[in-house]
CSV table of C-alpha atoms and ligand atoms in Angstrom, one decimal:
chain,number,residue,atom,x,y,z
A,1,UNK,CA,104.1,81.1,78.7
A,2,UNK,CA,102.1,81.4,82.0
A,3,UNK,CA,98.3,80.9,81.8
A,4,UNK,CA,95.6,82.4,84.0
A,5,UNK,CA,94.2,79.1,84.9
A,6,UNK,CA,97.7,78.6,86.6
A,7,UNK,CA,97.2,81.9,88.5
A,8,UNK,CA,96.4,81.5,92.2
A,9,UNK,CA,94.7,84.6,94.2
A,10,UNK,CA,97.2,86.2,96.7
A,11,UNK,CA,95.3,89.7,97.8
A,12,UNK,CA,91.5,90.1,96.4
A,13,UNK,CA,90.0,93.2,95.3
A,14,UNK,CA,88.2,94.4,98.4
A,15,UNK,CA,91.6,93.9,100.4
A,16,UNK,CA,93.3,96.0,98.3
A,17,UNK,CA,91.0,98.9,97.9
A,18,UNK,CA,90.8,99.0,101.6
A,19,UNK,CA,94.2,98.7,102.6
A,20,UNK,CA,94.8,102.0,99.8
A,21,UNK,CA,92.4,103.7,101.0
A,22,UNK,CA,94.6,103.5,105.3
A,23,UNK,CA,97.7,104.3,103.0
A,24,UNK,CA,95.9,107.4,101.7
A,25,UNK,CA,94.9,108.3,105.2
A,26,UNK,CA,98.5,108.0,106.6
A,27,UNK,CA,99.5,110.0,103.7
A,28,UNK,CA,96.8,112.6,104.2
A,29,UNK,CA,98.1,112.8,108.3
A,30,UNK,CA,101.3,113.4,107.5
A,31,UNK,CA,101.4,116.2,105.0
A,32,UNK,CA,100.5,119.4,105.6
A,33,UNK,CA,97.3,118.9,103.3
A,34,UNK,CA,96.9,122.9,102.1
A,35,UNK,CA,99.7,122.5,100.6
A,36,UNK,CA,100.6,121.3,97.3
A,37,UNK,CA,102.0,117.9,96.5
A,38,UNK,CA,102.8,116.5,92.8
A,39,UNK,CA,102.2,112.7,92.7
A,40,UNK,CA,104.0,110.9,90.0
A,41,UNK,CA,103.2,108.0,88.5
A,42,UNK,CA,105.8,105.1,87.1
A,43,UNK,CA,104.6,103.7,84.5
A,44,UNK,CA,103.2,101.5,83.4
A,45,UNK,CA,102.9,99.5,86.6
A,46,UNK,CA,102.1,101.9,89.0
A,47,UNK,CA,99.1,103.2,87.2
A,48,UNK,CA,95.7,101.4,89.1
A,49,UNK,CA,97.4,102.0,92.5
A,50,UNK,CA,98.0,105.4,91.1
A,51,UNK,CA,94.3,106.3,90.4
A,52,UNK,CA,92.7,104.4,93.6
A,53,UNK,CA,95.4,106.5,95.9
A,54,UNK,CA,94.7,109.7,94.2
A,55,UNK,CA,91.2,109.5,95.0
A,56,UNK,CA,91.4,109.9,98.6
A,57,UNK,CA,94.0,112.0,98.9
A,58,UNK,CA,93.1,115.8,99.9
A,59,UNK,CA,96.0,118.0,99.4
A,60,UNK,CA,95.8,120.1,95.9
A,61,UNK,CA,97.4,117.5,93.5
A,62,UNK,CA,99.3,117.8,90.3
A,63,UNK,CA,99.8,114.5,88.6
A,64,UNK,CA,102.8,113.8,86.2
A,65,UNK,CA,104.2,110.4,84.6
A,66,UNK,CA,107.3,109.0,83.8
A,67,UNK,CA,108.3,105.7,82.1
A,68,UNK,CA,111.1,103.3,83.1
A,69,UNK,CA,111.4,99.8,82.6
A,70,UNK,CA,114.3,97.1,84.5
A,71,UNK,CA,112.3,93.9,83.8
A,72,UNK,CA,111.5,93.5,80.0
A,73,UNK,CA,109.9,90.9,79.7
A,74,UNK,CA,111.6,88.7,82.2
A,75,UNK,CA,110.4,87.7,85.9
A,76,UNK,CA,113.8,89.0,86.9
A,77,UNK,CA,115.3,92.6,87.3
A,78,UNK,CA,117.7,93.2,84.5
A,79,UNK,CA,120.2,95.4,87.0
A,80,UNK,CA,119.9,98.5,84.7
A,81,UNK,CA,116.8,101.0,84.7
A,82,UNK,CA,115.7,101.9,80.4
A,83,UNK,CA,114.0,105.2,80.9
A,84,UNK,CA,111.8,105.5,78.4
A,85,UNK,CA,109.9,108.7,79.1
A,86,UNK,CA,111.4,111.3,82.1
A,87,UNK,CA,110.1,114.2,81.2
A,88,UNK,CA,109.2,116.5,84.7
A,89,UNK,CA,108.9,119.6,85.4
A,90,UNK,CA,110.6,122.3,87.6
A,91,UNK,CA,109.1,121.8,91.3
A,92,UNK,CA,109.8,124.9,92.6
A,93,UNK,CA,110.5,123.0,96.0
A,94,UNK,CA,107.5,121.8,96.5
A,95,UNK,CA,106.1,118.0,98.0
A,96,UNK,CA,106.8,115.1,96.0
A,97,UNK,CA,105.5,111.6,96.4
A,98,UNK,CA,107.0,109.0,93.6
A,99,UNK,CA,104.3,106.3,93.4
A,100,UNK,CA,105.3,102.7,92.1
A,101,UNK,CA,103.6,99.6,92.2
A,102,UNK,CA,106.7,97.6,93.8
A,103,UNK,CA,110.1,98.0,94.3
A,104,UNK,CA,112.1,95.2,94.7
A,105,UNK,CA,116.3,95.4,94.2
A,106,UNK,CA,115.7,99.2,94.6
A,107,UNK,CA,117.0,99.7,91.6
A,108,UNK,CA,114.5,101.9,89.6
A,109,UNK,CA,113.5,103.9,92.4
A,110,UNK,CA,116.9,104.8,93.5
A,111,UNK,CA,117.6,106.1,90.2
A,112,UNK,CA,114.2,108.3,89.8
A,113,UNK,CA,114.7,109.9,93.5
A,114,UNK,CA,118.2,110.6,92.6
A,115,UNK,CA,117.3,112.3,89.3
A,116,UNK,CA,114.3,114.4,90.1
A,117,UNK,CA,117.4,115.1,93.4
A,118,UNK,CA,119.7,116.3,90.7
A,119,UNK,CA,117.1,117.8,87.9
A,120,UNK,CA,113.7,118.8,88.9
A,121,UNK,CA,114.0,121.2,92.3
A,122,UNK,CA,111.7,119.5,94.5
A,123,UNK,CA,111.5,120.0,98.1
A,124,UNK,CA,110.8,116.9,99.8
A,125,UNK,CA,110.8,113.9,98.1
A,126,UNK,CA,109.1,110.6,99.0
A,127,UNK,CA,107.9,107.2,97.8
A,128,UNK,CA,104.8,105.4,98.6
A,129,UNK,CA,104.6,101.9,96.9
A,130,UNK,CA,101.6,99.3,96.8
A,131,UNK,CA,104.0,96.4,97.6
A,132,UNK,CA,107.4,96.1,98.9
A,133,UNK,CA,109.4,92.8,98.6
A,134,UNK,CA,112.4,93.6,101.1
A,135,UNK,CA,113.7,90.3,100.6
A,136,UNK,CA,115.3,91.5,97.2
A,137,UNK,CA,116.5,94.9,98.5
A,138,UNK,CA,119.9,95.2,96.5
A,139,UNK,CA,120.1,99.5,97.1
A,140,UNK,CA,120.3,101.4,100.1
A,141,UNK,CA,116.3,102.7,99.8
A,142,UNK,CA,113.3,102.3,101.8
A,143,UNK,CA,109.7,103.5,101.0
A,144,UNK,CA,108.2,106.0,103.3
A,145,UNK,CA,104.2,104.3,102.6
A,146,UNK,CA,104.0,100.9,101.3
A,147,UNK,CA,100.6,99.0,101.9
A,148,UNK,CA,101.6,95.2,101.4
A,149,UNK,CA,105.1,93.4,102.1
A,150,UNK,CA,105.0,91.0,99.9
A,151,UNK,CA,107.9,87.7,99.8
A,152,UNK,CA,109.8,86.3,96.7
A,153,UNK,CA,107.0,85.8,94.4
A,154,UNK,CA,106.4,87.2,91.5
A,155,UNK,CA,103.0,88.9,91.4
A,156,UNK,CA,100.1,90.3,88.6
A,157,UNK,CA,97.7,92.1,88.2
A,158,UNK,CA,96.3,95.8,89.5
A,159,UNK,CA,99.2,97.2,87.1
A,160,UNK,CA,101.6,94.3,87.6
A,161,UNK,CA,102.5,92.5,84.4
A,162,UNK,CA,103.5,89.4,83.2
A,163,UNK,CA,105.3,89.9,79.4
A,164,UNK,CA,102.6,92.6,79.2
A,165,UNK,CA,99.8,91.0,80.1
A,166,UNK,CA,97.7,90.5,83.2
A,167,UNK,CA,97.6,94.5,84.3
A,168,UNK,CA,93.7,94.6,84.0
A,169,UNK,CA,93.0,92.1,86.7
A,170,UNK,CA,91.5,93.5,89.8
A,171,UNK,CA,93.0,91.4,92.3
A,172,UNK,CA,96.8,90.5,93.1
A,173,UNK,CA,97.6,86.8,91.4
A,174,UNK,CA,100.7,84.8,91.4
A,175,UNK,CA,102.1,81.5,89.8
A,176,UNK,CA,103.1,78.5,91.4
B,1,5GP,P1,113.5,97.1,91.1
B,1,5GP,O1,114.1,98.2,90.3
B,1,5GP,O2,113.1,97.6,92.5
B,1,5GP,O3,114.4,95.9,91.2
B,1,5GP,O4,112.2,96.6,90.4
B,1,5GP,C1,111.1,97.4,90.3
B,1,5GP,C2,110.2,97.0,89.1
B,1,5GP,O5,110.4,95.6,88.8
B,1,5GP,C3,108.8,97.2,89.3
B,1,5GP,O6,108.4,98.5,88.9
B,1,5GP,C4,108.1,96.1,88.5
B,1,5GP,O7,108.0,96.6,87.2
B,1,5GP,C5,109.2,95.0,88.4
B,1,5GP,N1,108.8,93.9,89.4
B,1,5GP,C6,109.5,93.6,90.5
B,1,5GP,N2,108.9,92.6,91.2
B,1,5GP,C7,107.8,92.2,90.4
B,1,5GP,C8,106.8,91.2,90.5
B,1,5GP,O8,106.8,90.4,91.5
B,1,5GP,N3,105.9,91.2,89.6
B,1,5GP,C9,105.9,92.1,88.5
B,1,5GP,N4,104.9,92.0,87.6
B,1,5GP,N5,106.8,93.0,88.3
B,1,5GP,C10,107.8,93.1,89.3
């Protein structure tokens, strides 16, 4: 079991709210922002950069939440995507922006765009993550907004767990 005390600090808090809050602005330049866009949420790591990037975001926004899971509890992806709550709703072709806290093989992220392709009737469909670690990249899929690159670490906190734990921290940590 990791501890905290082993936990170095890789981005601090004031970094990361401001760095959201330019990913919110290039967000909010290029959408049209009278119309409306439905952010979704991938739980549960995705949900503190959800929040902070919702709030500055000016287009009328729906907010939905889906649940998959590829890591369990291991530091590692587990090359298959458990989806434990997809549940959307017709879009109607309107906007969508899929928000996850990292996407690393591609994995998860290639499967969610391709099913809410396939199921849900959206019109355009992108992904803004809060970091992306390109070095892992096993599927053909890029993020349209991510606001850190990040190398082959593994990271907590904001959202980002380690065996469940760690989420509530306000700051980006990582073991050595
Ligand atoms: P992918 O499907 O792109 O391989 O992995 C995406 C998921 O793996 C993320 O949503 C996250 O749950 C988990 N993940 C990938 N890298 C890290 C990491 O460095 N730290 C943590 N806590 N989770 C990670």
């Amino acid at each position: 079991m990791k501890k905290i005390e082993d936990l170095k600090v890789l981005i601090d808090n004031k970094t990361l709210i401001k760095r959201i809050k330019e990913l919110a602005k290039e967000i909010n330049n290029s959408y049209d922002i009278k119309k409306p866009l439905t952010l979704i949420c991938v739980l549960k790591g995705a949900a503190m950069f959800y929040c902070e990037l919702a709030k500055y975001l000016k287009m009328p926004l729906k907010m939905e939440f889906v649940r998959l899971s590829s890591y369990g509890n291991s530091t590692k992806s587990k090359g298959e995507v458990k989806s434990l709550n997809l549940s959307l709703p017709n879009f109607e072709n309107e906007n969508v922006l899929v928000v996850e806290d990292i996407i690393d093989t591609g994995l998860t992220l290639d499967f969610l765009v391709k099913f809410i392709e396939h199921n849900c009737c959206a019109g355009d469909v992108k992904l803004a993550v809060l970091f992306d670690k390109k070095c892992a990249r096993k599927y053909d899929i890029k993020p349209d907004y991510s606001a850190f690159q990040v190398d082959d670490k593994f990271i907590v906190g904001f959202g980002l767990d380690y065996q469940g734990f760690y989420r509530n921290l306000d700051y980006i940590g990582y073991f050595e």
